[in-house]
Short mmCIF file of C-alpha atoms in Angstrom, two decimals:
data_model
loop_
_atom_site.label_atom_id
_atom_site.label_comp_id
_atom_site.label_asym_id
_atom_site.label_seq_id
_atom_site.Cartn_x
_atom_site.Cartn_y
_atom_site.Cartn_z
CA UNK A 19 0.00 0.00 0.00
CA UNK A 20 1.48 3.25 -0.76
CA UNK A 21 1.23 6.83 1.21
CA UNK A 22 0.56 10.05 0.12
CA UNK A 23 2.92 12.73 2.31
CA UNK A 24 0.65 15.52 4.07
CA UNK A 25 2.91 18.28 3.19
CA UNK A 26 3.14 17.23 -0.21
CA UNK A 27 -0.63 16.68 -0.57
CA UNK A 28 -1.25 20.21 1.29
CA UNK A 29 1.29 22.23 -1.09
CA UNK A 30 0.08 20.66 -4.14
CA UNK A 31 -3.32 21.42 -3.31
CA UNK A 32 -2.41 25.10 -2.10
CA UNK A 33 -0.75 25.57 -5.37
CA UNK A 34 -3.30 24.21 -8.01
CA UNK A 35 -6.00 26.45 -5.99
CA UNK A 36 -3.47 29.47 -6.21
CA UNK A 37 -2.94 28.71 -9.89
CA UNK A 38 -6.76 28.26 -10.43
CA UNK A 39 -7.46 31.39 -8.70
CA UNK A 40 -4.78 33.41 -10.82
CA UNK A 41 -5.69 31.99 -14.03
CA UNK A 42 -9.06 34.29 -13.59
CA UNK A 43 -9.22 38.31 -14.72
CA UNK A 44 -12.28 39.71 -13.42
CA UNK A 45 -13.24 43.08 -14.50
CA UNK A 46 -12.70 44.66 -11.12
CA UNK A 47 -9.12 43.13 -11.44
CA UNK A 48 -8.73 44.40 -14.81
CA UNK A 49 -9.32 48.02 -14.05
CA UNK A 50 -7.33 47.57 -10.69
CA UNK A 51 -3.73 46.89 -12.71
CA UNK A 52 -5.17 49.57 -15.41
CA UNK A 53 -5.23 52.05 -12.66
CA UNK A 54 -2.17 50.71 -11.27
CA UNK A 55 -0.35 51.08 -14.78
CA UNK A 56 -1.49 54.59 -15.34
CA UNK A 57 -0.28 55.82 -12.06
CA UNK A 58 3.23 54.43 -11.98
CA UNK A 59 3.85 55.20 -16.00
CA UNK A 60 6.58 56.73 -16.30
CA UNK A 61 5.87 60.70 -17.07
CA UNK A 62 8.70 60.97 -20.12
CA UNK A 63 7.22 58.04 -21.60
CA UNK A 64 2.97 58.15 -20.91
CA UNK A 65 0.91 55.07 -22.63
CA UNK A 66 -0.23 55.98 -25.52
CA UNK A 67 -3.83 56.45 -25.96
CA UNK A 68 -3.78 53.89 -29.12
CA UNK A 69 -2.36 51.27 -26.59
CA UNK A 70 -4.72 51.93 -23.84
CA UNK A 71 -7.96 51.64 -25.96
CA UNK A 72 -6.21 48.33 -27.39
CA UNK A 73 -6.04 47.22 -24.07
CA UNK A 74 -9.37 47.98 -23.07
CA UNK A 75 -11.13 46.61 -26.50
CA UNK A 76 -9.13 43.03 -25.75
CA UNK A 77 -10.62 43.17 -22.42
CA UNK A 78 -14.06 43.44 -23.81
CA UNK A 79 -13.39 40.87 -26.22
CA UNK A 80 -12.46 38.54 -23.41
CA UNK A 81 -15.38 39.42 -21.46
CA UNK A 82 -17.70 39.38 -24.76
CA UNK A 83 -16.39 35.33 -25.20
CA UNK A 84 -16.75 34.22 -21.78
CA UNK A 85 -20.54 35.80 -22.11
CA UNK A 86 -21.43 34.20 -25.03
CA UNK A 87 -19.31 30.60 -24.08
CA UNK A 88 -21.54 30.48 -20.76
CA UNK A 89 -24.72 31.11 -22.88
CA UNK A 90 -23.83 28.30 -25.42
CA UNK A 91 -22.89 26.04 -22.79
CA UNK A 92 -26.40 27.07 -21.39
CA UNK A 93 -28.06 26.51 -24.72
CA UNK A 94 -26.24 23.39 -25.29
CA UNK A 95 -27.38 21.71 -22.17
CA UNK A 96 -31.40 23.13 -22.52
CA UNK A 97 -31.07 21.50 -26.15
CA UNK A 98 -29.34 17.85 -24.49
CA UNK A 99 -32.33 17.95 -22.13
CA UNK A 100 -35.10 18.71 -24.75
CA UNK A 101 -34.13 15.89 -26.57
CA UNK A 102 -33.73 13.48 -24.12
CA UNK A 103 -37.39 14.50 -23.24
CA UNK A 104 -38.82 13.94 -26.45
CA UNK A 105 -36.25 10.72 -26.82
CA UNK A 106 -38.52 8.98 -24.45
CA UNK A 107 -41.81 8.71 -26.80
CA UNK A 108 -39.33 6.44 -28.10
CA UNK A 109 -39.45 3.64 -25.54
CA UNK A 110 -41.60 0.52 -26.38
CA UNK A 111 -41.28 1.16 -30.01
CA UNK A 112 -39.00 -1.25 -32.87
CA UNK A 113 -36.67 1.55 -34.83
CA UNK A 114 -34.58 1.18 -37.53
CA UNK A 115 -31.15 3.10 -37.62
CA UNK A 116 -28.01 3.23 -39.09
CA UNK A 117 -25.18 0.73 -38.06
CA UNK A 118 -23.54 -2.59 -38.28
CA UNK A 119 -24.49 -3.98 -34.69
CA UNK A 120 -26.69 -7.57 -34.60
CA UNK A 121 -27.57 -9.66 -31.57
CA UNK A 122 -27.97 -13.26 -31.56
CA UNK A 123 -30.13 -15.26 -28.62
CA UNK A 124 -31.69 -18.49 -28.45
CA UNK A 125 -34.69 -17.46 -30.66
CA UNK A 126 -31.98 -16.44 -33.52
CA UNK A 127 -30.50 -13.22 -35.17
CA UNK A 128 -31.46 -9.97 -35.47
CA UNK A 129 -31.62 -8.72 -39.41
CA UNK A 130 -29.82 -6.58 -41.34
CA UNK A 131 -30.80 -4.30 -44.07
CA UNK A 132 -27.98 -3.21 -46.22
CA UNK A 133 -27.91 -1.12 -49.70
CA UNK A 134 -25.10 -1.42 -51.75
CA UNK A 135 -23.73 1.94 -53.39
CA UNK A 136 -24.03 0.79 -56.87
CA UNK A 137 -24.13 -2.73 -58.53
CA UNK A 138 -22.24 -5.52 -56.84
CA UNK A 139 -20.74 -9.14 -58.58
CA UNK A 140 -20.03 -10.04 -54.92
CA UNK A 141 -21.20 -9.55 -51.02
CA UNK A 142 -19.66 -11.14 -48.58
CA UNK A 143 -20.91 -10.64 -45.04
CA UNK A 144 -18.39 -11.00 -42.19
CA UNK A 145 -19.27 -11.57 -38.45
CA UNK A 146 -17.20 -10.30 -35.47
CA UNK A 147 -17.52 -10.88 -31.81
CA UNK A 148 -16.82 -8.22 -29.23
CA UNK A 149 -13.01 -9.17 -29.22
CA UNK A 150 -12.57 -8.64 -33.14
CA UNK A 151 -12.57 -11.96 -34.40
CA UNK A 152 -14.04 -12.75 -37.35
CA UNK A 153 -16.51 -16.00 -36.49
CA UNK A 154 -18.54 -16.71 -39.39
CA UNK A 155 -18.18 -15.22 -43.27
CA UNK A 156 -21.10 -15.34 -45.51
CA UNK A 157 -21.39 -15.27 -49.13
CA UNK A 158 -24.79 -13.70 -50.13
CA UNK A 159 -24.11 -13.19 -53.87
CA UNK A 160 -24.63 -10.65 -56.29
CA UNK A 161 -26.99 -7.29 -55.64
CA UNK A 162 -28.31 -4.46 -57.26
CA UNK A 163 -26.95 -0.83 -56.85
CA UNK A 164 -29.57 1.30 -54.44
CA UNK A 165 -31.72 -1.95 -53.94
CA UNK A 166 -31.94 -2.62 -49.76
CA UNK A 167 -31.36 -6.54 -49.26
CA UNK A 168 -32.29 -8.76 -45.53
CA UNK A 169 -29.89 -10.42 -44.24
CA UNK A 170 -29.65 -12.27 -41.06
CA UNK A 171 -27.08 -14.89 -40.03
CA UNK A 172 -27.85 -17.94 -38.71
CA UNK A 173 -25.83 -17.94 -35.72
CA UNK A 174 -23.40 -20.34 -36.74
CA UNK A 175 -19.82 -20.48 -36.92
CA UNK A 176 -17.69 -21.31 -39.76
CA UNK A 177 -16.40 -24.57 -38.63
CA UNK A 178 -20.88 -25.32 -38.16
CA UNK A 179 -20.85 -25.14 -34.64
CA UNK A 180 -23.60 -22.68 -32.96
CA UNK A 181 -21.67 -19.38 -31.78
CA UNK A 182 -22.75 -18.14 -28.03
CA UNK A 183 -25.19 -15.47 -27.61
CA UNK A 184 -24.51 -11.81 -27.79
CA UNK A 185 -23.81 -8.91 -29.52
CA UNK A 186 -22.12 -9.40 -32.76
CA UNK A 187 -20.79 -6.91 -35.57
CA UNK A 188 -21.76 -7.35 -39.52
CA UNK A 189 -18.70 -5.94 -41.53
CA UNK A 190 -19.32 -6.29 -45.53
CA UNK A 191 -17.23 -6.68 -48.58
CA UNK A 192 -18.08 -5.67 -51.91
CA UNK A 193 -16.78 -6.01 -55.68
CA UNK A 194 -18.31 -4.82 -58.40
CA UNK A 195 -17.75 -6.36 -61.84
CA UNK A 196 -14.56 -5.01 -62.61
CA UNK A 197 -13.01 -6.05 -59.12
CA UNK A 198 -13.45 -2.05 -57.52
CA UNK A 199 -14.41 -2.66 -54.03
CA UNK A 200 -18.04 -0.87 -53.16
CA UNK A 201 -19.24 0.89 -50.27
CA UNK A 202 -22.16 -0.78 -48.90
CA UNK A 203 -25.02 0.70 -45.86
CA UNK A 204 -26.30 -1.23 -43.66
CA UNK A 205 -29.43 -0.83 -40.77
CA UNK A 206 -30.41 -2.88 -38.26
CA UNK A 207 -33.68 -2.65 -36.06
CA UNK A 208 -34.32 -3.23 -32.26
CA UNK A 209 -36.91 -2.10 -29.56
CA UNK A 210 -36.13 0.84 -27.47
CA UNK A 211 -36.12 -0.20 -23.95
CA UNK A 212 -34.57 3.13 -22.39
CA UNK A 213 -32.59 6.51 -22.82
CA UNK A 214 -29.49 7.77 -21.55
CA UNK A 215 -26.90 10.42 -22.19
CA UNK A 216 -23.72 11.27 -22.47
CA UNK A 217 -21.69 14.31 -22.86
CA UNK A 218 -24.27 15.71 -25.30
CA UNK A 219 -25.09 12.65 -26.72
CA UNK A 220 -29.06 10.71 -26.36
CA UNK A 221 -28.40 7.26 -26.94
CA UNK A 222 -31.66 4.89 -27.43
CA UNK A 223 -30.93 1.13 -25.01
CA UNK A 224 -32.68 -1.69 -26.65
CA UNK A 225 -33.96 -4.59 -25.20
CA UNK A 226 -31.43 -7.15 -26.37
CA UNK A 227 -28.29 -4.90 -24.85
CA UNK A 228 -27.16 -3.06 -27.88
CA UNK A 229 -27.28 0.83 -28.05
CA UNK A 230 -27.88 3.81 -30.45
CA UNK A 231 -27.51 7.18 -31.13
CA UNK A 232 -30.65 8.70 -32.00
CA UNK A 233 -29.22 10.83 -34.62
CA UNK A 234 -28.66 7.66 -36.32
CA UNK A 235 -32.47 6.39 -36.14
CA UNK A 236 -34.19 6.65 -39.62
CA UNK A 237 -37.22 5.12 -39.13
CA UNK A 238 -39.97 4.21 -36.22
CA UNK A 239 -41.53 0.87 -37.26
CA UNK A 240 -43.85 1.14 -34.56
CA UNK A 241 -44.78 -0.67 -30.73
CA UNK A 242 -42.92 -3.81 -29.79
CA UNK A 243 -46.46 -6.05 -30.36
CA UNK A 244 -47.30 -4.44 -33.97
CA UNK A 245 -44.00 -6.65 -35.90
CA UNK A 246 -45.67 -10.11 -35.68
CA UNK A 247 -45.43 -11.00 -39.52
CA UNK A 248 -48.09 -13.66 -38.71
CA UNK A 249 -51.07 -11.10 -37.60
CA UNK A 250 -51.82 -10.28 -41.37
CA UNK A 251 -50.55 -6.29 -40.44
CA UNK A 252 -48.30 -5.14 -42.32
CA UNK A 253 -45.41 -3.22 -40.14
CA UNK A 254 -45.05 -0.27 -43.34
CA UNK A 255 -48.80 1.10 -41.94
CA UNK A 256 -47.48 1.64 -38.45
CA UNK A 257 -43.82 2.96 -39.82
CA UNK A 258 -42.79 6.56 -39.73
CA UNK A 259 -39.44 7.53 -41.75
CA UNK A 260 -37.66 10.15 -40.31
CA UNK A 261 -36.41 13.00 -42.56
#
């Protein structure tokens, strides 16, 4: 176990408060040393009046920033709040947003919806687990440029055994015909469970353990209950695409 010295601790302390406190030019301080300057000037040499206005038009400057940096930082954390607020109509609902996450549980895989930039000769879809590795590759063919594709893995490895449950990544690779590699976007969908934030930031929690921004969500599919593909509803009625 190792000690921190008292005197140490108390001189370090005394100084970083010292140096805080010094580090900070009020206006009453400002026009303290002013005063100061113009009475101990030396009479053969006065300051200038050019000089002195320069000094006092920084000072306003300085003042002018920390103003408007207190009322952005003001602004900033109404706006954080305000979205978190209206982030929790959210909460019960399946979205679709932007990203490559997937999770995989004893009922199966989540999906993936990815659009290829322009036509593709081949798509290969490789999984990760949360230490990098790649566990599984997939070929799923040839695809049309702009046209959005499903794909969801089966959970299985590439030597056939069943992978363990979790959250996975979906990296793909993409040639078109004349070998150029092609950028391809994917979304995947989840329901919103709960909201948090951080530094700025609403992220949407979904009920399988994965997380996302909610600047990335592009569409609300609707409540958790309204996906069953076996009700004879179609999920497009209930969906809402966000602009």
């Amino acid at each position: 176990m190792s000690y921190i010295d008292a005197t140490t601790y108390n001189n370090a302390s005394y100084a970083a408060t010292t140096e805080s406190a010094s580090s900070e030019l009020g206006q009453a301080d400002f026009l303290t040393l002013l005063l100061a300057q113009m009475q101990n000037q030396d009479p053969l040499n006065p300051v200038e009046d050019a000089e002195m206005i320069a000094e006092l038009a920084q000072f306003s400057s300085l003042e002018e920033l920390q103003t408007m940096n207190e009322s952005m930082t003001s602004a900033i954390s109404a706006l954080s709040m305000l979205t978190v607020n209206s982030a929790v109509s959210y909460i019960g609902k399946e979205i679709v947003a932007a990203g490559y996450s997937i999770s995989k549980s004893d009922s199966g895989c989540t999906d993936v919806y990815l659009t290829p930039a322009s036509d593709c000769e081949s798509i290969k879809a490789h999984i990760y687990n949360e230490d990098g590795d790649v566990v599984a590759t997939v070929d799923l063919g040839s695809a049309e440029g702009g046209e959005e594709t499903t794909f969801t893995w089966n959970g299985l490895k590439t030597n056939g055994s069943k992978a363990a449950n979790g959250t996975y990544t979906v990296g793909f690779e993409a040639y078109d015909a004349d070998g150029e590699s092609v950028y391809v976007a994917s979304e995947v969908s989840g329901t919103v469970t709960g909201i948090s934030s951080s530094n700025g930031t609403t992220v949407l929690e979904l009920g399988d353990g994965r997380t996302v921004e909610l600047m990335y969500v592009s569409k609300i599919v609707g409540s958790s209950g309204s996906s069953d593909s076996g009700s004879g509803s179609s999920d497009s009625e209930d969906s809402e695409t966000l602009q």
